[in-house]
PDB file of C-alpha atoms in Angstrom:
ATOM      1  CA  MET T   1       0.000   0.000   0.000  1.00 45.00           C
ATOM      2  CA  VAL T   2       2.755   2.443   0.920  1.00 47.00           C
ATOM      3  CA  PHE T   3       4.709   1.445  -2.193  1.00 43.00           C
ATOM      4  CA  ALA T   4       1.716   2.117  -4.481  1.00 46.00           C
ATOM      5  CA  ARG T   5       1.164   5.516  -2.900  1.00 47.00           C
ATOM      6  CA  ALA T   6       4.834   6.476  -3.352  1.00 47.00           C
ATOM      7  CA  CYS T   7       4.718   5.430  -7.022  1.00 47.00           C
ATOM      8  CA  ALA T   8       1.562   7.490  -7.560  1.00 46.00           C
ATOM      9  CA  LEU T   9       3.248  10.549  -5.982  1.00 45.00           C
ATOM     10  CA  LYS T  10       6.344  10.123  -8.196  1.00 48.00           C
ATOM     11  CA  ALA T  11       4.177   9.788 -11.315  1.00 46.00           C
ATOM     12  CA  ALA T  12       2.212  12.895 -10.359  1.00 47.00           C
ATOM     13  CA  ALA T  13       5.460  14.782  -9.760  1.00 49.00           C
ATOM     14  CA  ARG T  14       6.771  13.710 -13.179  1.00 47.00           C
ATOM     15  CA  CYS T  15       3.572  14.867 -14.882  1.00 45.00           C
ATOM     16  CA  PHE T  16       3.610  18.159 -12.994  1.00 45.00           C
ATOM     17  CA  SER T  17       7.219  18.860 -13.818  1.00 49.00           C
ATOM     18  CA  ALA T  18       6.636  17.975 -17.488  1.00 48.00           C
ATOM     19  CA  ALA T  19       3.651  20.349 -17.607  1.00 49.00           C
ATOM     20  CA  ALA T  20       5.656  23.031 -15.829  1.00 47.00           C
ATOM     21  CA  ARG T  21       8.526  22.608 -18.299  1.00 47.00           C
ATOM     22  CA  ALA T  22       6.133  22.825 -21.257  1.00 51.00           C
ATOM     23  CA  SER T  23       4.479  25.994 -19.959  1.00 50.00           C
ATOM     24  CA  GLU T  24       7.903  27.445 -19.155  1.00 48.00           C
ATOM     25  CA  GLN T  25       9.018  26.748 -22.734  1.00 50.00           C
ATOM     26  CA  ASP T  26       5.847  28.433 -24.028  1.00 52.00           C
ATOM     27  CA  CYS T  27       6.643  31.494 -21.895  1.00 43.00           C
ATOM     28  CA  VAL T  28      10.206  31.598 -23.234  1.00 42.00           C
ATOM     29  CA  LEU T  29       8.930  31.321 -26.830  1.00 44.00           C
ATOM     30  CA  ASP T  30       6.447  34.148 -26.199  1.00 49.00           C
ATOM     31  CA  LEU T  31       9.250  36.317 -24.818  1.00 41.00           C
ATOM     32  CA  LEU T  32      11.433  35.558 -27.830  1.00 42.00           C
ATOM     33  CA  ASN T  33       8.595  36.397 -30.233  1.00 51.00           C
ATOM     34  CA  ASN T  34       7.983  39.701 -28.430  1.00 51.00           C
ATOM     35  CA  ALA T  35      11.693  40.471 -28.506  1.00 49.00           C
ATOM     36  CA  GLU T  36      11.779  39.722 -32.228  1.00 51.00           C
ATOM     37  CA  ARG T  37       8.928  42.155 -32.844  1.00 55.00           C
ATOM     38  CA  GLN T  38      10.677  44.823 -30.755  1.00 62.00           C
ATOM     39  CA  ARG T  39      14.028  44.513 -32.553  1.00 70.00           C
ATOM     40  CA  PHE T  40      15.519  47.380 -34.503  1.00 72.00           C
ATOM     41  CA  GLN T  41      14.938  45.784 -37.893  1.00 80.00           C
ATOM     42  CA  ARG T  42      17.036  46.344 -41.012  1.00 81.00           C
ATOM     43  CA  TRP T  43      14.096  47.926 -42.848  1.00 83.00           C
ATOM     44  CA  ALA T  44      14.007  50.595 -40.112  1.00 86.00           C
ATOM     45  CA  ARG T  45      17.519  51.833 -41.003  1.00 90.00           C
ATOM     46  CA  LEU T  46      18.843  54.188 -43.640  1.00 92.00           C
ATOM     47  CA  ASN T  47      21.399  52.068 -45.474  1.00 90.00           C
ATOM     48  CA  ASP T  48      22.287  53.913 -48.648  1.00 90.00           C
ATOM     49  CA  PRO T  49      24.237  57.211 -48.979  1.00 94.00           C
ATOM     50  CA  LEU T  50      21.527  58.388 -51.372  1.00 93.00           C
ATOM     51  CA  GLN T  51      18.938  58.031 -48.604  1.00 93.00           C
ATOM     52  CA  TYR T  52      21.080  60.152 -46.284  1.00 94.00           C
ATOM     53  CA  ARG T  53      21.582  62.764 -49.008  1.00 95.00           C
ATOM     54  CA  GLN T  54      17.827  63.025 -49.571  1.00 93.00           C
ATOM     55  CA  VAL T  55      17.279  63.708 -45.877  1.00 94.00           C
ATOM     56  CA  PHE T  56      20.060  66.320 -45.726  1.00 94.00           C
ATOM     57  CA  GLU T  57      18.743  68.174 -48.800  1.00 93.00           C
ATOM     58  CA  ARG T  58      15.208  68.976 -47.602  1.00 89.00           C
ATOM     59  CA  ALA T  59      14.821  68.306 -43.922  1.00 90.00           C
ATOM     60  CA  ILE T  60      12.710  69.332 -40.985  1.00 90.00           C
ATOM     61  CA  ARG T  61      15.173  70.267 -38.216  1.00 92.00           C
ATOM     62  CA  SER T  62      15.008  69.829 -34.495  1.00 91.00           C
ATOM     63  CA  SER T  63      18.041  70.978 -32.554  1.00 94.00           C
ATOM     64  CA  ASP T  64      19.133  71.425 -28.951  1.00 94.00           C
ATOM     65  CA  ARG T  65      22.449  71.599 -27.104  1.00 94.00           C
ATOM     66  CA  ALA T  66      23.173  67.879 -27.593  1.00 95.00           C
ATOM     67  CA  PHE T  67      21.564  66.705 -30.844  1.00 96.00           C
ATOM     68  CA  THR T  68      20.458  67.857 -34.256  1.00 95.00           C
ATOM     69  CA  VAL T  69      17.722  65.692 -35.696  1.00 96.00           C
ATOM     70  CA  LEU T  70      16.887  65.964 -39.393  1.00 95.00           C
ATOM     71  CA  ALA T  71      13.719  64.386 -40.751  1.00 94.00           C
ATOM     72  CA  ARG T  72      11.984  64.074 -44.081  1.00 93.00           C
ATOM     73  CA  GLU T  73       8.781  62.325 -45.049  1.00 92.00           C
ATOM     74  CA  ASN T  74       9.176  59.066 -46.942  1.00 90.00           C
ATOM     75  CA  SER T  75       6.924  56.882 -49.038  1.00 89.00           C
ATOM     76  CA  TYR T  76       7.525  53.670 -47.066  1.00 86.00           C
ATOM     77  CA  GLY T  77       4.892  54.313 -44.427  1.00 86.00           C
ATOM     78  CA  CYS T  78       7.251  53.658 -41.508  1.00 89.00           C
ATOM     79  CA  ALA T  79       9.955  55.592 -39.691  1.00 92.00           C
ATOM     80  CA  ARG T  80      13.585  54.839 -40.548  1.00 94.00           C
ATOM     81  CA  LEU T  81      16.721  55.953 -38.691  1.00 95.00           C
ATOM     82  CA  GLY T  82      20.178  56.974 -39.833  1.00 95.00           C
ATOM     83  CA  LEU T  83      23.068  57.921 -37.548  1.00 95.00           C
ATOM     84  CA  ALA T  84      25.827  60.403 -38.317  1.00 95.00           C
ATOM     85  CA  ILE T  85      27.955  60.345 -35.165  1.00 95.00           C
ATOM     86  CA  SER T  86      31.371  61.827 -35.971  1.00 93.00           C
ATOM     87  CA  ARG T  87      34.745  61.791 -34.263  1.00 94.00           C
ATOM     88  CA  LYS T  88      34.315  65.484 -33.537  1.00 93.00           C
ATOM     89  CA  CYS T  89      31.379  64.543 -31.354  1.00 91.00           C
ATOM     90  CA  ALA T  90      33.132  61.716 -29.511  1.00 92.00           C
ATOM     91  CA  ALA T  91      36.803  60.967 -30.105  1.00 92.00           C
ATOM     92  CA  ARG T  92      36.764  57.418 -28.773  1.00 95.00           C
ATOM     93  CA  ALA T  93      34.874  54.619 -30.506  1.00 96.00           C
ATOM     94  CA  VAL T  94      33.492  53.453 -27.153  1.00 96.00           C
ATOM     95  CA  ALA T  95      31.799  56.814 -26.628  1.00 95.00           C
ATOM     96  CA  ARG T  96      30.439  56.915 -30.194  1.00 96.00           C
ATOM     97  CA  ASN T  97      29.040  53.405 -29.828  1.00 96.00           C
ATOM     98  CA  ARG T  98      27.365  54.356 -26.529  1.00 96.00           C
ATOM     99  CA  ILE T  99      25.663  57.310 -28.200  1.00 96.00           C
ATOM    100  CA  LYS T 100      24.549  55.168 -31.148  1.00 95.00           C
ATOM    101  CA  ARG T 101      23.175  52.513 -28.817  1.00 95.00           C
ATOM    102  CA  LEU T 102      21.166  55.081 -26.839  1.00 96.00           C
ATOM    103  CA  VAL T 103      19.780  56.706 -29.992  1.00 96.00           C
ATOM    104  CA  ARG T 104      18.780  53.344 -31.488  1.00 94.00           C
ATOM    105  CA  GLU T 105      17.023  52.278 -28.306  1.00 94.00           C
ATOM    106  CA  SER T 106      15.149  55.560 -28.004  1.00 95.00           C
ATOM    107  CA  PHE T 107      14.117  55.360 -31.665  1.00 94.00           C
ATOM    108  CA  ARG T 108      13.060  51.727 -31.324  1.00 91.00           C
ATOM    109  CA  LEU T 109      10.687  52.666 -28.514  1.00 91.00           C
ATOM    110  CA  ALA T 110       9.264  55.681 -30.394  1.00 91.00           C
ATOM    111  CA  GLN T 111       9.256  54.439 -33.992  1.00 88.00           C
ATOM    112  CA  HIS T 112       5.600  53.388 -33.933  1.00 87.00           C
ATOM    113  CA  GLU T 113       4.568  56.972 -33.191  1.00 88.00           C
ATOM    114  CA  LEU T 114       6.825  58.443 -35.908  1.00 87.00           C
ATOM    115  CA  THR T 115       5.106  57.439 -39.095  1.00 83.00           C
ATOM    116  CA  ALA T 116       6.596  57.775 -42.591  1.00 89.00           C
ATOM    117  CA  LEU T 117       9.768  59.679 -41.666  1.00 92.00           C
ATOM    118  CA  ASP T 118      13.411  59.233 -42.579  1.00 94.00           C
ATOM    119  CA  ILE T 119      15.408  60.539 -39.615  1.00 95.00           C
ATOM    120  CA  VAL T 120      19.119  61.322 -39.332  1.00 96.00           C
ATOM    121  CA  VAL T 121      20.561  62.049 -35.881  1.00 97.00           C
ATOM    122  CA  THR T 122      23.805  63.964 -35.410  1.00 96.00           C
ATOM    123  CA  CYS T 123      25.311  64.906 -32.073  1.00 95.00           C
ATOM    124  CA  LYS T 124      27.423  67.601 -30.459  1.00 95.00           C
ATOM    125  CA  PRO T 125      30.380  67.113 -28.082  1.00 94.00           C
ATOM    126  CA  VAL T 126      28.325  67.964 -24.987  1.00 95.00           C
ATOM    127  CA  VAL T 127      26.673  64.515 -25.265  1.00 95.00           C
ATOM    128  CA  ASN T 128      29.796  62.968 -23.722  1.00 93.00           C
ATOM    129  CA  THR T 129      29.105  64.726 -20.426  1.00 93.00           C
ATOM    130  CA  MET T 130      25.435  63.725 -20.281  1.00 95.00           C
ATOM    131  CA  THR T 131      24.036  60.713 -18.431  1.00 95.00           C
ATOM    132  CA  ASN T 132      22.038  58.039 -20.215  1.00 95.00           C
ATOM    133  CA  GLN T 133      18.805  59.387 -18.734  1.00 96.00           C
ATOM    134  CA  GLU T 134      19.565  62.919 -19.958  1.00 96.00           C
ATOM    135  CA  VAL T 135      20.301  61.600 -23.457  1.00 96.00           C
ATOM    136  CA  ALA T 136      17.060  59.610 -23.491  1.00 96.00           C
ATOM    137  CA  ALA T 137      15.074  62.649 -22.316  1.00 96.00           C
ATOM    138  CA  ALA T 138      16.651  64.859 -24.993  1.00 96.00           C
ATOM    139  CA  LEU T 139      15.850  62.347 -27.720  1.00 96.00           C
ATOM    140  CA  GLN T 140      12.286  61.925 -26.483  1.00 96.00           C
ATOM    141  CA  ALA T 141      11.854  65.699 -26.749  1.00 95.00           C
ATOM    142  CA  HIS T 142      13.095  65.537 -30.352  1.00 95.00           C
ATOM    143  CA  TRP T 143      10.663  62.739 -31.231  1.00 94.00           C
ATOM    144  CA  GLU T 144       7.791  64.794 -29.765  1.00 94.00           C
ATOM    145  CA  CYS T 145       8.924  67.862 -31.701  1.00 91.00           C
ATOM    146  CA  LEU T 146       9.067  65.899 -34.961  1.00 91.00           C
ATOM    147  CA  LYS T 147       5.579  64.510 -34.386  1.00 88.00           C
ATOM    148  CA  GLU T 148       4.218  68.032 -33.827  1.00 86.00           C
ATOM    149  CA  GLN T 149       5.997  69.493 -36.877  1.00 83.00           C
ATOM    150  CA  CYS T 150       4.807  66.683 -39.138  1.00 75.00           C
ATOM    151  CA  LYS T 151       1.272  66.970 -37.805  1.00 73.00           C
ATOM    152  CA  ASN T 152       1.186  70.693 -38.660  1.00 71.00           C
ATOM    153  CA  SER T 153       2.539  70.268 -42.191  1.00 62.00           C
TER     154      SER T 153
END
């Protein structure tokens, strides 16, 4: 009797752990699918020098002490980002990469609100002294400004 009860408990534990593992795998797959949707996709980037040139020629400007953001409407129906972070802005590659990473992340979070725009972000040397939160706040202000300017035109 005791042996049968112990076997039943082990079988129930095996079934529970298998169900728990399956639901855990489903949760991991859901997280991966959400992460895939939230990625900064290749179609959301300006890749060609011609695309950059078109933005620089006729652009809506938004500027502050840290960034200059140039934008132009496109025919793709989605916002695309280009970065022009020079050595004059940040001498070391580590600093330039940090700025690029922060800009990409801010754009990734705001790209669904910025419809049909090609955007090029350039920076000024003062960015090196700013914290990540200050950079994110400055970029958010630029995204809001671009939305307002595009709404009015």
